[in-house]
XYZ file of C-alpha atoms in Angstrom:
230
model
C -75.048 -102.301 147.249
C -77.607 -99.829 148.571
C -77.621 -96.045 148.609
C -76.205 -95.769 152.124
C -73.293 -98.075 151.358
C -72.454 -96.302 148.107
C -72.427 -92.872 149.729
C -70.391 -94.102 152.690
C -67.277 -94.297 150.483
C -67.160 -90.524 150.772
C -65.623 -90.981 154.212
C -62.415 -92.242 152.588
C -61.751 -88.748 151.223
C -64.398 -86.347 152.561
C -63.570 -83.470 150.284
C -65.218 -80.804 152.415
C -62.071 -81.347 154.554
C -59.621 -81.319 151.654
C -56.806 -78.751 152.144
C -57.708 -77.175 148.793
C -61.245 -76.259 149.757
C -60.422 -75.465 153.361
C -57.764 -73.032 152.149
C -60.156 -71.418 149.684
C -63.179 -71.243 151.965
C -61.068 -69.846 154.816
C -59.492 -67.258 152.499
C -55.933 -68.559 152.888
C -55.128 -68.481 149.166
C -54.488 -65.444 147.036
C -56.652 -64.760 144.000
C -53.765 -65.889 141.789
C -53.533 -69.193 143.639
C -57.241 -69.788 143.169
C -56.923 -69.107 139.437
C -53.982 -71.510 139.155
C -56.068 -74.181 140.881
C -59.085 -73.535 138.658
C -56.973 -73.999 135.544
C -56.577 -77.629 136.638
C -60.344 -77.791 137.083
C -60.751 -76.608 133.503
C -58.296 -79.200 132.146
C -60.054 -82.032 133.945
C -63.510 -80.858 132.858
C -62.523 -80.607 129.200
C -61.135 -84.144 129.188
C -63.982 -85.485 131.305
C -66.504 -84.549 128.601
C -65.064 -87.320 126.447
C -65.661 -89.976 129.105
C -69.212 -88.842 129.708
C -70.024 -88.853 126.004
C -68.541 -92.313 125.457
C -70.441 -93.660 128.465
C -73.734 -92.368 127.087
C -73.065 -94.014 123.735
C -72.273 -97.321 125.433
C -75.407 -97.084 127.608
C -77.590 -96.777 124.512
C -76.823 -100.414 123.708
C -77.208 -101.593 127.298
C -80.431 -100.289 128.852
C -82.924 -97.695 127.607
C -83.662 -96.169 131.024
C -80.005 -95.917 131.998
C -79.229 -94.347 128.640
C -81.945 -91.735 129.053
C -80.783 -90.731 132.529
C -77.129 -90.633 131.536
C -77.916 -88.749 128.327
C -79.691 -86.029 130.309
C -76.622 -85.613 132.496
C -74.283 -85.553 129.499
C -76.349 -82.836 127.801
C -76.318 -80.674 130.938
C -72.605 -81.155 131.634
C -71.107 -81.288 128.151
C -73.411 -79.158 125.995
C -75.258 -76.896 128.414
C -78.966 -76.621 129.166
C -80.956 -75.236 126.221
C -77.786 -74.518 124.303
C -76.138 -72.714 127.208
C -72.509 -73.107 128.280
C -71.075 -76.466 129.320
C -69.359 -77.047 132.658
C -65.950 -76.535 131.020
C -67.200 -73.389 129.262
C -68.272 -71.914 132.593
C -64.866 -72.535 134.152
C -63.126 -71.088 131.104
C -65.335 -67.994 131.340
C -64.433 -67.602 135.017
C -60.724 -67.801 134.287
C -60.738 -65.400 131.333
C -62.972 -62.896 133.102
C -60.604 -62.775 136.060
C -57.322 -62.209 134.275
C -56.066 -65.523 132.889
C -54.963 -64.994 129.290
C -56.218 -67.295 126.524
C -52.570 -68.177 125.790
C -51.839 -69.203 129.374
C -55.003 -71.287 129.502
C -54.220 -72.943 126.184
C -50.709 -73.866 127.355
C -51.698 -75.043 130.842
C -50.562 -78.569 131.708
C -51.859 -80.998 134.288
C -50.183 -81.336 137.643
C -49.264 -84.880 138.782
C -52.364 -85.134 140.948
C -54.584 -84.120 138.058
C -52.886 -86.599 135.709
C -53.536 -89.413 138.192
C -57.151 -88.335 138.659
C -57.852 -88.231 134.923
C -56.320 -91.695 134.478
C -58.641 -93.164 137.107
C -61.693 -91.361 135.700
C -60.902 -92.882 132.309
C -60.435 -96.334 133.800
C -63.819 -96.164 135.531
C -65.507 -95.089 132.298
C -63.869 -97.946 130.412
C -65.344 -100.436 132.879
C -68.802 -99.481 131.621
C -71.441 -96.736 131.577
C -73.080 -97.852 134.821
C -69.730 -97.748 136.610
C -69.132 -94.245 135.273
C -72.546 -92.842 136.101
C -72.838 -94.244 139.615
C -69.252 -93.350 140.488
C -69.626 -89.805 139.183
C -73.105 -89.455 140.648
C -72.031 -90.323 144.179
C -69.320 -87.671 143.908
C -71.835 -85.144 142.555
C -74.169 -85.875 145.470
C -71.588 -84.382 147.829
C -70.181 -81.808 145.419
C -73.620 -80.214 145.223
C -73.350 -79.433 148.936
C -69.843 -77.959 148.607
C -70.626 -75.641 145.664
C -72.567 -72.997 147.632
C -69.652 -72.631 150.062
C -67.202 -72.113 147.175
C -69.582 -69.611 145.573
C -69.762 -67.623 148.808
C -65.969 -67.577 149.118
C -65.490 -66.399 145.545
C -68.098 -63.680 146.032
C -67.301 -62.429 149.519
C -63.634 -63.248 150.166
C -61.956 -63.150 146.759
C -64.458 -60.788 145.153
C -64.066 -62.223 141.703
C -65.932 -60.464 138.936
C -69.709 -60.806 139.528
C -71.346 -63.311 137.224
C -68.047 -64.996 136.362
C -68.233 -67.907 138.811
C -71.796 -69.000 138.185
C -70.592 -72.580 137.696
C -70.682 -72.893 141.483
C -74.199 -71.482 141.583
C -75.471 -73.761 138.826
C -73.792 -76.962 139.952
C -75.263 -76.920 143.426
C -78.805 -77.845 142.363
C -77.719 -79.434 139.063
C -75.317 -81.892 140.642
C -77.897 -82.773 143.268
C -80.121 -83.907 140.387
C -77.242 -85.781 138.760
C -76.561 -87.584 142.009
C -80.188 -88.614 142.367
C -80.245 -89.971 138.808
C -77.214 -92.132 139.567
C -78.706 -93.391 142.811
C -81.917 -94.223 140.949
C -79.895 -96.412 138.597
C -78.210 -98.021 141.596
C -81.593 -99.492 142.561
C -82.073 -101.186 139.171
C -81.745 -104.982 138.813
C -78.805 -104.514 136.427
C -76.882 -102.426 138.942
C -77.683 -104.782 141.791
C -76.254 -107.666 139.759
C -73.024 -105.661 139.415
C -72.889 -104.584 143.063
C -69.335 -105.688 143.812
C -67.864 -104.068 140.718
C -69.868 -100.895 141.256
C -68.683 -100.578 144.845
C -65.120 -100.438 143.509
C -66.138 -97.845 140.940
C -67.624 -95.625 143.642
C -64.556 -96.042 145.824
C -62.278 -95.190 142.924
C -64.386 -92.178 141.941
C -63.836 -90.662 145.369
C -60.125 -91.477 145.174
C -59.913 -89.827 141.741
C -61.772 -86.755 142.945
C -59.394 -86.342 145.872
C -56.445 -86.676 143.504
C -57.996 -84.006 141.288
C -58.198 -81.676 144.268
C -54.609 -82.609 145.123
C -53.737 -81.500 141.603
C -55.527 -78.193 142.064
C -53.737 -77.700 145.398
C -50.404 -78.537 143.765
C -50.992 -75.867 141.130
C -51.912 -73.279 143.747
C -48.996 -74.000 146.083
C -46.311 -75.283 143.682
C -45.895 -78.383 145.864
C -46.254 -82.116 145.245
C -48.376 -83.046 148.252
C -51.169 -85.617 148.422
C -53.931 -85.618 151.026
C -54.431 -88.789 153.065
C -58.117 -88.162 153.698
C -57.511 -87.372 157.373
């Protein structure tokens, strides 16, 4: 599987067209709806740290180069650069700064779409660290391009508190780097030997991401809809 083939799975669920992000970028949601959606983002990010950490540990016993690349990504996502906030910490900060109470955040539960997404993310991670990193990295490749549009909407349409939504400023360039690390691993002999299995991991990562956005949309709209990708 080459880079072009791996990234082509995005067309199954091209999330720049997902109703969640279209609604947000076009200003169709209220601020409260956005906050309800972002609570699902926080839940998924907190749980996702576990899968990233376990994948890095497993990679340490598999391949030194893969471990080093995955470890860098884990540090940036789960622990923050130079001791700064993690991805989940940044989302939590956004929510608390814009009116979500610590009690409401602590008692938030996953919507059905988010539950399904988390289950698939875990399954991919359990297949192996290469499956996890390449699947997540292909998603991050495209997410990096979406982040600036979300940042602009939060700044100029919803006018959330300045400095509170920096996760979407940081994860534009950061996730571009994460995507490139994953695609670098894709070119390795080990990954090429696992091409068929990895193609399924990439496919499933895009499915899981769409389900996660379904879950965010469900929280915002109090519906149980699922996007078909079209």
